[in-house]
C-alpha atoms as a printed R data frame, in Angstrom:
    type eleno elety resid chain resno       x       y      z
1   ATOM     1    CA   MET     A     1   0.000   0.000  0.000
2   ATOM     2    CA   ASN     A     2   1.380   3.360 -1.037
3   ATOM     3    CA   ILE     A     3   0.441   5.790  1.743
4   ATOM     4    CA   LYS     A     4   0.168   9.216  0.161
5   ATOM     5    CA   ASN     A     5  -1.490  10.949  3.085
6   ATOM     6    CA   ALA     A     6  -3.082  10.166  6.422
7   ATOM     7    CA   ALA     A     7  -4.928  12.447  8.791
8   ATOM     8    CA   HIS     A     8  -7.126  12.370 11.862
9   ATOM     9    CA   GLU     A     9 -10.525  13.353 10.533
10  ATOM    10    CA   ILE     A    10 -13.203  12.886 13.178
11  ATOM    11    CA   THR     A    11 -13.581  11.967 16.832
12  ATOM    12    CA   ALA     A    12 -17.015  10.534 17.522
13  ATOM    13    CA   VAL     A    13 -19.175   8.986 20.206
14  ATOM    14    CA   LYS     A    14 -22.603   8.876 18.549
15  ATOM    15    CA   PRO     A    15 -23.596   7.696 15.053
16  ATOM    16    CA   ASN     A    16 -24.592  11.198 13.979
17  ATOM    17    CA   GLN     A    17 -20.945  12.175 14.463
18  ATOM    18    CA   TYR     A    18 -19.546   9.457 12.174
19  ATOM    19    CA   PRO     A    19 -18.106  10.413  8.758
20  ATOM    20    CA   VAL     A    20 -20.569  10.634  5.881
21  ATOM    21    CA   THR     A    21 -18.075  10.242  3.036
22  ATOM    22    CA   GLY     A    22 -19.093   6.656  2.283
23  ATOM    23    CA   PHE     A    23 -15.494   5.428  2.563
24  ATOM    24    CA   SER     A    24 -14.739   1.857  3.624
25  ATOM    25    CA   GLU     A    25 -13.551   1.339  7.200
26  ATOM    26    CA   ILE     A    26 -11.213  -1.019  9.048
27  ATOM    27    CA   ALA     A    27 -11.609  -0.868 12.816
28  ATOM    28    CA   PHE     A    28  -9.098  -1.737 15.537
29  ATOM    29    CA   ALA     A    29 -10.184  -3.317 18.819
30  ATOM    30    CA   GLY     A    30  -8.110  -4.520 21.740
31  ATOM    31    CA   ARG     A    31  -7.134  -4.135 25.352
32  ATOM    32    CA   SER     A    32  -6.175  -0.690 26.560
33  ATOM    33    CA   ASN     A    33  -2.448  -1.470 26.720
34  ATOM    34    CA   VAL     A    34  -2.060  -3.578 23.571
35  ATOM    35    CA   GLY     A    35  -0.739  -0.752 21.395
36  ATOM    36    CA   LYS     A    36  -3.559   0.139 18.996
37  ATOM    37    CA   SER     A    37  -2.368   3.699 18.431
38  ATOM    38    CA   SER     A    38   1.237   2.623 17.853
39  ATOM    39    CA   ILE     A    39   0.136   0.029 15.305
40  ATOM    40    CA   ILE     A    40  -1.971   2.555 13.397
41  ATOM    41    CA   ASN     A    41   0.991   4.952 13.329
42  ATOM    42    CA   THR     A    42   3.262   2.179 12.041
43  ATOM    43    CA   LEU     A    43   0.805   1.104  9.353
44  ATOM    44    CA   VAL     A    44   0.620   4.590  7.853
45  ATOM    45    CA   ASN     A    45   4.278   5.432  8.581
46  ATOM    46    CA   ARG     A    46   3.438   8.406 10.792
47  ATOM    47    CA   LYS     A    47   4.975   8.934 14.219
48  ATOM    48    CA   SER     A    48   2.094  10.702 15.917
49  ATOM    49    CA   LEU     A    49  -1.049  10.399 13.803
50  ATOM    50    CA   ALA     A    50  -2.795   8.402 16.513
51  ATOM    51    CA   ARG     A    51  -1.906   9.694 19.948
52  ATOM    52    CA   VAL     A    52  -0.194   7.148 22.166
53  ATOM    53    CA   GLY     A    53  -1.593   7.696 25.653
54  ATOM    54    CA   SER     A    54   0.644   7.354 28.694
55  ATOM    55    CA   THR     A    55  -2.332   6.091 30.680
56  ATOM    56    CA   PRO     A    56  -4.022   2.882 29.443
57  ATOM    57    CA   GLY     A    57  -7.774   3.265 29.063
58  ATOM    58    CA   LYS     A    58  -7.553   6.934 28.119
59  ATOM    59    CA   THR     A    59  -9.214   6.569 24.723
60  ATOM    60    CA   ARG     A    60 -12.927   7.030 25.398
61  ATOM    61    CA   GLN     A    61 -14.079   7.906 21.911
62  ATOM    62    CA   ILE     A    62 -13.856   6.556 18.374
63  ATOM    63    CA   ASN     A    63 -11.168   8.127 16.209
64  ATOM    64    CA   PHE     A    64 -11.427   8.019 12.421
65  ATOM    65    CA   PHE     A    65  -8.179   8.359 10.460
66  ATOM    66    CA   SER     A    66  -8.497   9.063  6.748
67  ATOM    67    CA   VAL     A    67  -5.906   7.286  4.582
68  ATOM    68    CA   ASN     A    68  -5.260   8.412  0.991
69  ATOM    69    CA   GLU     A    69  -8.638  10.172  1.180
70  ATOM    70    CA   ASN     A    70 -10.084   6.781  0.286
71  ATOM    71    CA   PHE     A    71 -10.731   4.776  3.458
72  ATOM    72    CA   TYR     A    72 -10.612   5.003  7.246
73  ATOM    73    CA   LEU     A    73  -8.654   3.247  9.949
74  ATOM    74    CA   VAL     A    74 -10.873   3.433 13.024
75  ATOM    75    CA   ASP     A    75  -9.480   3.336 16.569
76  ATOM    76    CA   LEU     A    76 -12.092   1.970 18.980
77  ATOM    77    CA   PRO     A    77 -11.947   2.524 22.768
78  ATOM    78    CA   GLY     A    78  -9.732   0.011 24.546
79  ATOM    79    CA   TYR     A    79 -11.182  -2.494 26.975
80  ATOM    80    CA   GLY     A    80 -10.051  -4.467 30.004
81  ATOM    81    CA   PHE     A    81  -8.449  -1.687 32.060
82  ATOM    82    CA   ALA     A    82  -9.000  -2.704 35.682
83  ATOM    83    CA   SER     A    83  -9.091   0.736 37.341
84  ATOM    84    CA   VAL     A    84 -11.945   2.018 35.169
85  ATOM    85    CA   SER     A    85 -15.373   2.115 36.818
86  ATOM    86    CA   LYS     A    86 -18.140  -0.291 35.828
87  ATOM    87    CA   GLU     A    87 -20.158   2.651 34.560
88  ATOM    88    CA   MET     A    88 -17.328   3.771 32.284
89  ATOM    89    CA   LYS     A    89 -16.788   0.226 31.014
90  ATOM    90    CA   ALA     A    90 -20.498  -0.004 30.202
91  ATOM    91    CA   SER     A    91 -20.305   3.320 28.374
92  ATOM    92    CA   TRP     A    92 -17.341   2.180 26.262
93  ATOM    93    CA   SER     A    93 -19.049  -1.130 25.523
94  ATOM    94    CA   ASN     A    94 -22.111   0.730 24.286
95  ATOM    95    CA   ILE     A    95 -19.981   3.026 22.107
96  ATOM    96    CA   ILE     A    96 -18.279   0.037 20.465
97  ATOM    97    CA   GLU     A    97 -21.484  -1.970 20.036
98  ATOM    98    CA   THR     A    98 -23.324   0.976 18.495
99  ATOM    99    CA   TYR     A    99 -20.483   1.557 16.039
100 ATOM   100    CA   LEU     A   100 -20.278  -2.094 14.970
101 ATOM   101    CA   TYR     A   101 -24.033  -2.421 14.564
102 ATOM   102    CA   SER     A   102 -24.469   0.786 12.580
103 ATOM   103    CA   ARG     A   103 -21.494   0.361 10.241
104 ATOM   104    CA   LYS     A   104 -21.320  -3.379  9.570
105 ATOM   105    CA   GLU     A   105 -23.647  -3.454  6.569
106 ATOM   106    CA   ASN     A   106 -22.263  -0.714  4.354
107 ATOM   107    CA   PHE     A   107 -18.928   0.598  5.617
108 ATOM   108    CA   LEU     A   108 -17.083  -1.729  7.987
109 ATOM   109    CA   LYS     A   109 -15.001  -4.183  5.945
110 ATOM   110    CA   MET     A   110 -12.908  -5.737  8.712
111 ATOM   111    CA   VAL     A   111 -12.200  -5.543 12.427
112 ATOM   112    CA   VAL     A   112  -8.632  -6.065 13.589
113 ATOM   113    CA   LEU     A   113  -8.480  -7.646 17.037
114 ATOM   114    CA   LEU     A   114  -5.149  -6.904 18.685
115 ATOM   115    CA   VAL     A   115  -3.692  -9.248 21.280
116 ATOM   116    CA   ASP     A   116  -0.351  -9.381 23.085
117 ATOM   117    CA   ILE     A   117   1.659 -12.247 21.603
118 ATOM   118    CA   ARG     A   118   3.442 -12.803 24.932
119 ATOM   119    CA   HIS     A   119   0.276 -13.880 26.720
120 ATOM   120    CA   SER     A   120  -2.741 -16.073 26.112
121 ATOM   121    CA   PRO     A   121  -5.825 -14.070 25.098
122 ATOM   122    CA   SER     A   122  -7.657 -12.711 28.131
123 ATOM   123    CA   LYS     A   123 -11.307 -13.284 28.953
124 ATOM   124    CA   ASP     A   124 -12.001  -9.841 27.519
125 ATOM   125    CA   ASP     A   125 -10.187 -10.771 24.295
126 ATOM   126    CA   ILE     A   126 -12.226 -13.966 24.009
127 ATOM   127    CA   THR     A   127 -15.456 -12.072 24.658
128 ATOM   128    CA   MET     A   128 -14.583  -9.444 22.049
129 ATOM   129    CA   TYR     A   129 -13.711 -12.078 19.447
130 ATOM   130    CA   GLN     A   130 -16.970 -13.946 20.062
131 ATOM   131    CA   TRP     A   131 -18.815 -10.632 19.914
132 ATOM   132    CA   LEU     A   132 -17.283  -9.795 16.531
133 ATOM   133    CA   LYS     A   133 -18.136 -13.215 15.143
134 ATOM   134    CA   GLY     A   134 -21.670 -12.812 16.454
135 ATOM   135    CA   PHE     A   135 -21.946  -9.633 14.392
136 ATOM   136    CA   GLY     A   136 -20.800 -11.624 11.360
137 ATOM   137    CA   LEU     A   137 -17.777  -9.374 10.904
138 ATOM   138    CA   LYS     A   138 -14.619 -10.354  9.054
139 ATOM   139    CA   THR     A   139 -11.889 -10.421 11.687
140 ATOM   140    CA   LEU     A   140  -8.096 -10.355 11.521
141 ATOM   141    CA   ILE     A   141  -6.020 -11.144 14.605
142 ATOM   142    CA   ILE     A   142  -2.783  -9.194 15.024
143 ATOM   143    CA   ALA     A   143  -0.443 -10.541 17.706
144 ATOM   144    CA   ASN     A   144   1.471  -7.428 18.705
145 ATOM   145    CA   LYS     A   145   4.834  -7.014 20.471
146 ATOM   146    CA   ALA     A   146   6.480  -9.890 18.600
147 ATOM   147    CA   ASP     A   147   9.846  -8.192 19.114
148 ATOM   148    CA   LYS     A   148   9.527  -8.952 22.836
149 ATOM   149    CA   ILE     A   149   9.927 -12.697 22.278
150 ATOM   150    CA   THR     A   150  12.403 -14.845 20.352
151 ATOM   151    CA   ARG     A   151  11.716 -15.958 16.800
152 ATOM   152    CA   GLY     A   152  11.485 -19.531 18.033
153 ATOM   153    CA   GLN     A   153   8.654 -18.566 20.375
154 ATOM   154    CA   ILE     A   154   6.491 -16.918 17.717
155 ATOM   155    CA   ASN     A   155   4.824 -20.000 16.209
156 ATOM   156    CA   PRO     A   156   4.059 -21.641 19.595
157 ATOM   157    CA   ARG     A   157   2.515 -18.365 20.796
158 ATOM   158    CA   ILE     A   158   0.452 -18.072 17.585
159 ATOM   159    CA   ASN     A   159  -0.772 -21.643 18.050
160 ATOM   160    CA   ASP     A   160  -1.788 -20.841 21.624
161 ATOM   161    CA   ILE     A   161  -3.747 -17.780 20.491
162 ATOM   162    CA   ARG     A   162  -5.529 -19.842 17.842
163 ATOM   163    CA   LYS     A   163  -6.410 -22.507 20.397
164 ATOM   164    CA   VAL     A   164  -7.686 -20.119 23.072
165 ATOM   165    CA   LEU     A   165  -9.797 -18.090 20.625
166 ATOM   166    CA   GLN     A   166 -10.926 -21.294 18.870
167 ATOM   167    CA   LEU     A   167 -10.169 -19.869 15.443
168 ATOM   168    CA   ASP     A   168 -11.315 -21.502 12.247
169 ATOM   169    CA   GLY     A   169  -8.611 -22.876  9.976
170 ATOM   170    CA   ASP     A   170  -8.825 -20.009  7.483
171 ATOM   171    CA   GLU     A   171  -8.660 -17.230 10.081
172 ATOM   172    CA   LYS     A   172  -5.249 -15.600 10.233
173 ATOM   173    CA   VAL     A   173  -3.077 -14.516 13.134
174 ATOM   174    CA   ILE     A   174  -0.274 -12.183 12.065
175 ATOM   175    CA   PRO     A   175   2.680 -11.564 14.409
176 ATOM   176    CA   PHE     A   176   3.487  -7.854 14.434
177 ATOM   177    CA   SER     A   177   6.068  -5.454 15.803
178 ATOM   178    CA   THR     A   178   6.008  -1.678 15.705
179 ATOM   179    CA   SER     A   179   9.765  -1.685 16.377
180 ATOM   180    CA   ASN     A   180  11.003  -3.752 13.436
181 ATOM   181    CA   ARG     A   181   7.798  -3.660 11.329
182 ATOM   182    CA   LEU     A   182   7.420  -7.421 11.337
183 ATOM   183    CA   GLY     A   183   4.077  -8.304  9.746
184 ATOM   184    CA   LEU     A   184   3.535  -4.917  8.099
185 ATOM   185    CA   GLU     A   185   3.308  -6.210  4.526
186 ATOM   186    CA   GLN     A   186   1.106  -9.137  5.574
187 ATOM   187    CA   VAL     A   187  -1.360  -6.840  7.297
188 ATOM   188    CA   TRP     A   188  -1.601  -4.506  4.309
189 ATOM   189    CA   ALA     A   189  -2.118  -7.499  2.020
190 ATOM   190    CA   GLU     A   190  -5.135  -8.469  4.128
191 ATOM   191    CA   PHE     A   191  -6.423  -4.894  4.046
192 ATOM   192    CA   ASP     A   192  -6.028  -4.690  0.266
193 ATOM   193    CA   ASN     A   193  -8.229  -7.764 -0.066
194 ATOM   194    CA   VAL     A   194 -11.189  -6.094  1.635
195 ATOM   195    CA   LEU     A   195 -10.791  -2.423  0.738
196 ATOM   196    CA   ASN     A   196 -12.356  -0.822 -2.297
197 ATOM   197    CA   VAL     A   197  -9.219   0.990 -3.445
198 ATOM   198    CA   THR     A   198  -7.827   1.688 -6.881
199 ATOM   199    CA   GLY     A   199  -5.010  -0.289 -8.454
200 ATOM   200    CA   GLU     A   200  -2.637   2.660 -8.130
201 ATOM   201    CA   GLU     A   201  -3.218   2.847 -4.378
202 ATOM   202    CA   GLN     A   202  -2.593  -0.863 -3.970
203 ATOM   203    CA   LYS     A   203   0.958  -0.594 -5.254
204 ATOM   204    CA   ALA     A   204   3.570  -1.232 -2.577
């Protein structure tokens, strides 16, 4: 993917605040400390497009990032941060559910579920994955922080993630690192398959 430009376009909470351009969307879901913002920055080769919060659980809204003025990468609120109140967790859950329900038919092409490759998926990760499948959404698993383990540990960790999430055989788990860009080309290849972009924009 040739990234010509990328910009933060809209921050939203309610459907009437979502973009009305008609562009396709790829959303990112994951725990509050899994590195969603860093991954988005790496994917578009920008250091600070998506703000990397020093406090996990800080993202309380949905952020839409326009890429090549053709599609959006969508950063959903993180989940699973223990110090957040039950009321706030319920609010975030409602924000995510409303987004998925309202965009799945016409705009949302894929949801990327981010997990930490060093650990087995948490109960929250399992719940989110089952939730996404219940919505009938195409899902890609990115196992982040692959630079924190040895190369020999990657495949066993991927197999564990597949087992815990009970993935189907054709569902992919891509090891990823924002430090050495491991998995970058694989992720964009998956995005290209679902995005309605022109041939020129698909060139590496």
